[in-house]
Coordinates of C-alpha atoms and ligand atoms in Angstrom, one line a residue:
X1 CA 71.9 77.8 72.9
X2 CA 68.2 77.4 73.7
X3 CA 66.1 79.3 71.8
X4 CA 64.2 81.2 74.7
X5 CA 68.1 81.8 75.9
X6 CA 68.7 83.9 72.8
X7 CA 65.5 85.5 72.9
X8 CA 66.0 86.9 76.0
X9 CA 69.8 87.8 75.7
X10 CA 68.9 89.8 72.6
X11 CA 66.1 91.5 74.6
X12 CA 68.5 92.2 77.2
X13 CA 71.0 94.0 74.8
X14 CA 68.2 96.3 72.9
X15 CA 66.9 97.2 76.5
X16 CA 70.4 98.1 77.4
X17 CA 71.9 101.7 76.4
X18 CA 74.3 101.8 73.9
X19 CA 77.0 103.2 76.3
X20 CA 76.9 100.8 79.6
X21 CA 80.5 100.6 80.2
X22 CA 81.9 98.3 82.8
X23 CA 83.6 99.6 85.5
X24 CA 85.0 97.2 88.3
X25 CA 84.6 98.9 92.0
X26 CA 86.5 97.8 94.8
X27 CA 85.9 98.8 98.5
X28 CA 85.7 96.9 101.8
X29 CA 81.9 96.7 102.5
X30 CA 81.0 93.5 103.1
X31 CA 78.6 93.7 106.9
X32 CA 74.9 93.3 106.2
X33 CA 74.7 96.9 106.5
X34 CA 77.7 98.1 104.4
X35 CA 76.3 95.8 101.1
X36 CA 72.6 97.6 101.7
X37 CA 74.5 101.0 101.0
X38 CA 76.7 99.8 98.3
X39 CA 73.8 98.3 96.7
X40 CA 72.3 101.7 96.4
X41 CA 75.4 103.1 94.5
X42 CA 75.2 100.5 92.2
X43 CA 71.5 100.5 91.4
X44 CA 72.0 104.5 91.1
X45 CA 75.1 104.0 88.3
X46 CA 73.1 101.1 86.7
X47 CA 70.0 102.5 86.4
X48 CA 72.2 105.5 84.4
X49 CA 73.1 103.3 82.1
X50 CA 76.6 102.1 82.8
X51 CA 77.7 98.7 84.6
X52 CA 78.7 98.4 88.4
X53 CA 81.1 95.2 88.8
X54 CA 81.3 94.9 92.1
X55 CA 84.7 94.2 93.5
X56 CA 83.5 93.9 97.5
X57 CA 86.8 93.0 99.9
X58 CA 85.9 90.9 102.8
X59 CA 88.5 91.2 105.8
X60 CA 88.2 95.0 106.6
X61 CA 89.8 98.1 105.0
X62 CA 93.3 97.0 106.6
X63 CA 93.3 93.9 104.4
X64 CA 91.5 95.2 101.4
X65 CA 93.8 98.5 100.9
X66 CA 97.0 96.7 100.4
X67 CA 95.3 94.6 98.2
X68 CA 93.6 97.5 96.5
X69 CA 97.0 99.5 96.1
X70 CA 99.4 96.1 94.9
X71 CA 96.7 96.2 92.3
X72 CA 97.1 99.9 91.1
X73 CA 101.0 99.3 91.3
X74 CA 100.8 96.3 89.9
X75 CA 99.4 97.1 86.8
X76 CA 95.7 95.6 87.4
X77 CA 93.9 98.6 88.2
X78 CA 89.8 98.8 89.0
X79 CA 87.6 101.3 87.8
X80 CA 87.1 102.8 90.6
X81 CA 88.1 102.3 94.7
X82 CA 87.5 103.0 97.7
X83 CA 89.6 104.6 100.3
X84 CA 89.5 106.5 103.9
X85 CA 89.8 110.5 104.0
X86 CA 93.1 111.4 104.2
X87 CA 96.2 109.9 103.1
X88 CA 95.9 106.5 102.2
X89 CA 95.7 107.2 98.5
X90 CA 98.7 109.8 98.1
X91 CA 101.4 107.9 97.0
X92 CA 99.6 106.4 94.2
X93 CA 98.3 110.1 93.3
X94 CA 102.2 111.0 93.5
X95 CA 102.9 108.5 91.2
X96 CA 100.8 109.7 88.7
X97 CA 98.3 106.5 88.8
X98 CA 95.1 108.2 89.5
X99 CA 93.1 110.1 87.3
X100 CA 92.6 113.8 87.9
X101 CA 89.4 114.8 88.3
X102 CA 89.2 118.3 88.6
X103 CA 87.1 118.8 85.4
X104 CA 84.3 116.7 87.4
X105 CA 84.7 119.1 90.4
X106 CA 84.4 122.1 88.8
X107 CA 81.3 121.2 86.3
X108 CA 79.3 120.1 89.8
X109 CA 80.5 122.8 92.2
X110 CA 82.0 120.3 94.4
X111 CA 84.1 123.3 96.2
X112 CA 80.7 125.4 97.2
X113 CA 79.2 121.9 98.3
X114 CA 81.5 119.7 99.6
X115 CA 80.8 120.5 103.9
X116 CA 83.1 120.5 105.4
X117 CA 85.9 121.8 103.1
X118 CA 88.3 119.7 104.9
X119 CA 87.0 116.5 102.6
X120 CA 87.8 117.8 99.3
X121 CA 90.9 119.2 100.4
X122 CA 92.1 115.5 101.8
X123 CA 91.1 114.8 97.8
X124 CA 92.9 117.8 96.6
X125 CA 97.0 117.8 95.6
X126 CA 99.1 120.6 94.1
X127 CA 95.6 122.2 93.4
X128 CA 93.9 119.0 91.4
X129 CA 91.2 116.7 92.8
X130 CA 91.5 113.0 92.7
X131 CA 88.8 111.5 94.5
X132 CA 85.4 112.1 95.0
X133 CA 84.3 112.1 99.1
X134 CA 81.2 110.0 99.5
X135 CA 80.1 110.4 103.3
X136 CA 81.4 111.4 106.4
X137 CA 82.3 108.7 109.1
X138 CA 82.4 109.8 112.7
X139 CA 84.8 106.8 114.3
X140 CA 84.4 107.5 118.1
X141 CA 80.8 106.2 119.1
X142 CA 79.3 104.1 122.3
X143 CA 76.8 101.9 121.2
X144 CA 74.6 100.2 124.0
X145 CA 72.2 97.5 124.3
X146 CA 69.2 99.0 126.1
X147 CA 68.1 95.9 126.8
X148 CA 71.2 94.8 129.0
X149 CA 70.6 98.1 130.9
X150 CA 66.8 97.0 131.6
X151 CA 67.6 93.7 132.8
X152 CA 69.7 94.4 135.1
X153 CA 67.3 97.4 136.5
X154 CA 69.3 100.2 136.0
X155 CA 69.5 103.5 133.4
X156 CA 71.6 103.1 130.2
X157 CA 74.5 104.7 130.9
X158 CA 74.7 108.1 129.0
X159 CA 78.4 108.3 129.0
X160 CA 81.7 106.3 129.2
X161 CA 82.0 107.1 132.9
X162 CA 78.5 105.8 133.9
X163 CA 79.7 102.6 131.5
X164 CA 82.7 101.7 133.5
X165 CA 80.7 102.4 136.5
X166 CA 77.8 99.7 135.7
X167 CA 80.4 97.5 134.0
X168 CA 80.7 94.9 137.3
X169 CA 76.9 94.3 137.8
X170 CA 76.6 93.8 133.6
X171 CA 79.9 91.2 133.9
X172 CA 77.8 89.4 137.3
X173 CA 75.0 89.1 135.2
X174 CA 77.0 87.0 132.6
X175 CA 76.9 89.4 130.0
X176 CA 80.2 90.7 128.4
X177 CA 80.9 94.4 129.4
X178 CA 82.5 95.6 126.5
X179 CA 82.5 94.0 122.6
X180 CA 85.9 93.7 120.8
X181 CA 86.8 92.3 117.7
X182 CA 90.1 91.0 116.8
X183 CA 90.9 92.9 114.2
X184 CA 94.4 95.1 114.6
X185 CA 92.1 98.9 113.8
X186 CA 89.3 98.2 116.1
X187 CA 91.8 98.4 118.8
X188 CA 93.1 101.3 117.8
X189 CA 90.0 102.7 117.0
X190 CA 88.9 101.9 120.6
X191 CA 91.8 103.9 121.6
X192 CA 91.2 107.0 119.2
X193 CA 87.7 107.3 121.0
X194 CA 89.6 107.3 124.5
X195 CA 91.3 109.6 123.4
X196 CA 88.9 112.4 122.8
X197 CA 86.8 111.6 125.2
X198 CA 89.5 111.2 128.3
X199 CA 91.7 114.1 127.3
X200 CA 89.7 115.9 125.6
X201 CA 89.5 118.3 123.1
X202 CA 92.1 120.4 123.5
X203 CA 94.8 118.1 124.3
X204 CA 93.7 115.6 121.0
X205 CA 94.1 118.9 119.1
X206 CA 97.7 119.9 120.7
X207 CA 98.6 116.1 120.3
X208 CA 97.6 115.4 116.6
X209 CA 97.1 118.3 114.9
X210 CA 99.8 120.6 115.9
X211 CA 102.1 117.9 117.1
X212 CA 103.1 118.5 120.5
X213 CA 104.4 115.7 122.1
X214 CA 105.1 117.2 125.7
X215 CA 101.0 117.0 126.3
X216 CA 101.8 113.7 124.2
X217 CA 103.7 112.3 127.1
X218 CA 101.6 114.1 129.6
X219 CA 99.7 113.4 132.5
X220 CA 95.8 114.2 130.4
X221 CA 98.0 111.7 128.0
X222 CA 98.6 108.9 131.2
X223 CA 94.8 109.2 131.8
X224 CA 94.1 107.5 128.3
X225 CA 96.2 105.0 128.7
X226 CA 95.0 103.9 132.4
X227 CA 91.1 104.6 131.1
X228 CA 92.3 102.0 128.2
X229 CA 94.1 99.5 130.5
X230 CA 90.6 99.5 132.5
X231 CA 88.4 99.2 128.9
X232 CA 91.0 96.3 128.2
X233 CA 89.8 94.4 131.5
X234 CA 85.8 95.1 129.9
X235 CA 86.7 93.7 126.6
X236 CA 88.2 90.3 128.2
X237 CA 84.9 88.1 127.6
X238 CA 84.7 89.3 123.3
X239 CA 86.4 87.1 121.4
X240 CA 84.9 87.7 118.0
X241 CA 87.0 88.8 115.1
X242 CA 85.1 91.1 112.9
X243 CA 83.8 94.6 113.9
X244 CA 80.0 94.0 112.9
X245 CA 80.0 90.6 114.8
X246 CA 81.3 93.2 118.0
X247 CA 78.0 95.0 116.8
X248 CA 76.0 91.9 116.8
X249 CA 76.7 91.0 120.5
X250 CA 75.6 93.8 121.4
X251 CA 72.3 93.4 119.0
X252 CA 71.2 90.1 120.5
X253 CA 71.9 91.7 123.8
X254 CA 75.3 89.2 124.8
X255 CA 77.3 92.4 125.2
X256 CA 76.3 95.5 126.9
X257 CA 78.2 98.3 125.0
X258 CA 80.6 98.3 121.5
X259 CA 83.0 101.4 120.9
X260 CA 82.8 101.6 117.1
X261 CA 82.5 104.0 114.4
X262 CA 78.7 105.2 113.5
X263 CA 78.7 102.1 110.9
X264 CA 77.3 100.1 113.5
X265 CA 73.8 102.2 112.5
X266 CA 73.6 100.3 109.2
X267 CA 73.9 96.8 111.2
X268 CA 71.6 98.0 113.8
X269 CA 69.2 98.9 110.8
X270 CA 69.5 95.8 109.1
X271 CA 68.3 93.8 112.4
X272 CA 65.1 96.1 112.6
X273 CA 66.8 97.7 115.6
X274 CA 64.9 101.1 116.6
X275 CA 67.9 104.0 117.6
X276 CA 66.6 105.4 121.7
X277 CA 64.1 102.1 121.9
X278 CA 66.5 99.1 121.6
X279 CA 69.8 100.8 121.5
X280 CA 71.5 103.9 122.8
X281 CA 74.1 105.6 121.0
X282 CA 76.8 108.1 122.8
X283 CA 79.0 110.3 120.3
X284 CA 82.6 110.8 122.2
X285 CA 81.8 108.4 124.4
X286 CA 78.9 110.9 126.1
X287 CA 81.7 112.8 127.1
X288 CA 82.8 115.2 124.4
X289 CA 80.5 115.4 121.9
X290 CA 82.2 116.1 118.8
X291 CA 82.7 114.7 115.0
X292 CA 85.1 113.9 113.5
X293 CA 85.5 114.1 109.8
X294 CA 86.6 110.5 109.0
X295 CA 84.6 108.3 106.1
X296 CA 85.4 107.3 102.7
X297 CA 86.2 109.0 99.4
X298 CA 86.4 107.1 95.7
X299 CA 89.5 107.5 93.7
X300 CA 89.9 106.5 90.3
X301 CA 93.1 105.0 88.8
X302 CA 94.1 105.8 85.3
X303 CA 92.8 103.2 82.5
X304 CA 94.1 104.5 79.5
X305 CA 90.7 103.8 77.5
X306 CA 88.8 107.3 76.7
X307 CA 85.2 104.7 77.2
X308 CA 86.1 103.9 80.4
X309 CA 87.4 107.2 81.9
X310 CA 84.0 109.0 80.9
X311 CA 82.1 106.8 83.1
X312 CA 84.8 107.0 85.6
X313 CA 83.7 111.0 85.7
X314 CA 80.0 110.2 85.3
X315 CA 80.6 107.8 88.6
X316 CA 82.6 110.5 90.4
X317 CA 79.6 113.3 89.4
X318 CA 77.1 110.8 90.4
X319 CA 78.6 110.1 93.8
X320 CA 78.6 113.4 95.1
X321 CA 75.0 114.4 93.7
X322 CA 71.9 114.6 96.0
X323 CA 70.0 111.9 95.0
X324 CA 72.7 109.2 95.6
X325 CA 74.0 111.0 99.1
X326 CA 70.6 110.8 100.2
X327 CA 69.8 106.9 99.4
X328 CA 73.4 105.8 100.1
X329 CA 73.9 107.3 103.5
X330 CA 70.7 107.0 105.0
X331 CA 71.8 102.9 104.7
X332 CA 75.1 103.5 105.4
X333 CA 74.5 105.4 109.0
X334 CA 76.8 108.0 107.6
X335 CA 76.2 111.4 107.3
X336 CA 75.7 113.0 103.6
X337 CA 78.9 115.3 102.3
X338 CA 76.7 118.0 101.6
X339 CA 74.4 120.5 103.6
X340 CA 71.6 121.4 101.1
X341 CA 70.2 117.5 100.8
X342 CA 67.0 116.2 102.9
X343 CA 67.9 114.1 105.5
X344 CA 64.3 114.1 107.2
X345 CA 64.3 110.4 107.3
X346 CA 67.6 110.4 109.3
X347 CA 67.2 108.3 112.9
X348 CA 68.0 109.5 116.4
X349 CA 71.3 108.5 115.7
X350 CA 72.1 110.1 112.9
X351 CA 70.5 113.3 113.6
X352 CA 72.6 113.8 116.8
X353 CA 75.4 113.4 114.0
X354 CA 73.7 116.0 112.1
X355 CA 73.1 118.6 115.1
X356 CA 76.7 118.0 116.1
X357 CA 78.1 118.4 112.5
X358 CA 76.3 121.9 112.1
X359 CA 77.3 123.0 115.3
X360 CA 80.7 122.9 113.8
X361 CA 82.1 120.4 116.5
X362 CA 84.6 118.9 114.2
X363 CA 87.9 117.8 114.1
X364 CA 89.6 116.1 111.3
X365 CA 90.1 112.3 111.2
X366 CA 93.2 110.4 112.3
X367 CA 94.2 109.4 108.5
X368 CA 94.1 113.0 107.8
X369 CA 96.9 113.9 110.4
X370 CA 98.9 111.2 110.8
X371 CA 100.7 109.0 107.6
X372 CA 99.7 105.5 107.2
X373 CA 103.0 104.4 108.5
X374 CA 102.3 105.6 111.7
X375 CA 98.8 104.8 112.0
X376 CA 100.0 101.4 110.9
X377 CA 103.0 101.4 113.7
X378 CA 99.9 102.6 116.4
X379 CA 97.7 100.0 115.6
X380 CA 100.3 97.1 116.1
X381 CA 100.9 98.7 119.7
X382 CA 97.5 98.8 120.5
X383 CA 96.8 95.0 119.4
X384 CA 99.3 94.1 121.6
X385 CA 98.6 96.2 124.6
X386 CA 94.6 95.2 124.5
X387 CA 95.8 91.7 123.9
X388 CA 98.4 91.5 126.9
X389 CA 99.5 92.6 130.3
X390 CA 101.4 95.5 129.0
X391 CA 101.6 98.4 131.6
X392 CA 99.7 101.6 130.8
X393 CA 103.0 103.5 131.3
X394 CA 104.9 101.4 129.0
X395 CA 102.5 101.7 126.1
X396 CA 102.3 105.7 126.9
X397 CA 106.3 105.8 126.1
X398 CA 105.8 103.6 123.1
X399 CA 102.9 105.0 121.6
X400 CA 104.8 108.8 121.7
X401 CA 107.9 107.3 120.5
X402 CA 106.0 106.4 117.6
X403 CA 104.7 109.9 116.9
X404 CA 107.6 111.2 116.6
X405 CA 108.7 109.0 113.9
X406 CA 105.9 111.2 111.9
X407 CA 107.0 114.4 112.7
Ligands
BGC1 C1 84.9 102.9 106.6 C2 83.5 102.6 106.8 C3 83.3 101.1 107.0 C4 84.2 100.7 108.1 C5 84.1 99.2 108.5 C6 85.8 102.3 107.7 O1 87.1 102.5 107.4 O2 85.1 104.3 106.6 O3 82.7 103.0 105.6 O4 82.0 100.8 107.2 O5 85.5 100.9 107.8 O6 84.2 98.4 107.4

């Protein structure tokens, strides 16, 4: 070894803390926008002393969780992982394969802070916390190219309506209606925003929440479906793959409008796009405004090394604490898991988010009422209805035949 090599590895190691311990991290952000928020986790648990190895997924959550979980079962656990609110975590937590953290929670208050409660009670079973909720994800956004809108000499639409409406004269003009990527959730997640927005309220809440499948297989129910069988006709020009390439039509203008979760913000930010002045963003479609409480917690599998589960809890502590809500979210486009930080600095976007999150317009996130099975069984009905001919009745029956294999 060089000399000048040695030097300046041994004035690495006095520079570094005694205590940095490695901890390999694993989640599924890999857009231009996503890695600008991770990065600011890392820097926060680096500058702290310990070591952030990142272990970034590329392919979306829906191929980095099974990868994430054959890993835990497997015997190859990470320090630390990602996962969505809700479910997706509680068979390993069953198992006994992920550390409790309740210690962490109670030290930092995380019941009095965590807003709303819903999120650390998706972390919380038989009374113990295992994960530690990061940010809050609303999935059911309109994002629009103001641009398209000018062109053509007519207002942005402010709601889905208004969208379909213009959709003709934006197809005319070459441009693709409505972006799509391939991906099996986006489809899904397309459809989750109908729902709300179509039906409503009311009926999403009797539907999946308390379960009833007669307004399941009802007519507010048959409107969905025809509204998606009319979105699928929008979508039939996109033939990207990824979600944040969707996004990116729609930032160089090639698409008019991208029904995505309010992630699209960070890719938006990242292209130096200004929220109201370049693009327009509609929560519920325009149509019911409303939030709902989806996102991403960290969970932390068991390690069996004393070293490494104390920075586990010093990562959990320092997840949830102001300073790193603040920095992470405001890249992220997400909105902060606690009410007493300053989010002054937020866009147009995300303070609508804000104004609609402390009006208490919320409703809890599809992974938090429905198992991953049948979330998993929807999505593969709603690739293959965007992706075919299949009649809006037919996918109705299908779709509620499916609920009920989660009752
Ligand atoms: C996560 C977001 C992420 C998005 C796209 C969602 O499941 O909650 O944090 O940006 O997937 O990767």
């Amino acid at each position: 070894m060089k000399l000048s090599k040695m030097t300046a590895l041994l004035a690495m190691s006095v520079a570094m803390p005694a205590m940095a311990t490695e901890l390999e991290v694993t989640h599924w952000w890999t857009s231009g926008g996503e890695a600008a928020a991770v990065a600011e986790l890392a820097k926060a648990f680096d500058a702290s002393g310990d070591k952030w190895v990142d272990g970034a997924i590329a392919g979306g959550g829906g191929t980095a969780r099974p990868i994430m979980i054959s890993r835990i079962t497997g015997g190859d656990p990470m320090g630390a992982t990602q996962f969505n609110h809700g479910q997706q975590a509680l068979e390993l937590v069953e198992a006994g394969l992920m550390l409790d953290l309740t210690d962490v929670a109670e030290a930092n208050n995380w019941k009095e802070i965590v807003f709303p409660p819903s999120l650390l009670e998706a972390c919380t079973v038989d009374g113990k916390i295992y994960c530690a909720p990061v940010n809050i994800h609303s999935p059911e956004w309109l994002w629009l190219s103001n641009k398209v809108y000018e062109d053509l000499g007519i207002p942005v639409p402010t709601n889905w309506d208004e969208f379909v409406a213009t959709a003709p004269q934006v197809d005319a003009a070459g441009k693709i209606p409505l972006a799509l990527g391939n991906q099996p959730w986006q489809s899904n997640l397309a459809f989750g925003a109908m729902q709300i927005a179509v039906a409503g309220i009311d009926a999403w809440k009797a539907v999946n929440v308390e379960k009833n499948m007669d307004v399941a297989a009802g007519a507010e129910y048959a409107k969905v479906f025809a509204a998606a069988a009319a979105a699928r006709e929008l979508a039939r020009k996109s033939t990207v793959q990824d979600w944040n390439q969707a996004t990116n039509l729609v930032i160089t203008d090639e698409a008019a409008g991208q029904i995505m979760g309010d992630w699209a913000q960070g890719e938006f930010q990242v292209a130096g796009e200004v929220a109201g002045k370049d693009y327009t963003c509609l929560p519920g479609l325009g149509l019911n405004q409303y939030i709902s409480t989806g996102g991403d917690a960290f969970y932390f599998p068991k390690l069996d090394d004393p070293e490494k589960e104390a920075a586990q809890k010093r990562l959990a502590a320092q997840l949830v604490s102001p300073e790193v809500q603040v920095a992470f979210n405001l890249k992220k486009g997400s909105l902060p898991i606690r009410g007493d930080v300053d989010l002054s600095a937020a866009n147009d976007c995300m303070k609508k988010g804000l104004e609609i999150l402390a009006g208490g317009n919320i409703l809890p996130a599809g992974d938090m009422v429905w198992s991953p099975d049948v979330q998993k069984q929807a999505e593969d009905l709603m690739v293959e209805f965007w992706k075919s001919e299949m009649p809006a009745e037919e996918a109705h029956t299908k779709w509620v035949e499916i609920l009920k294999t989660g009752l």
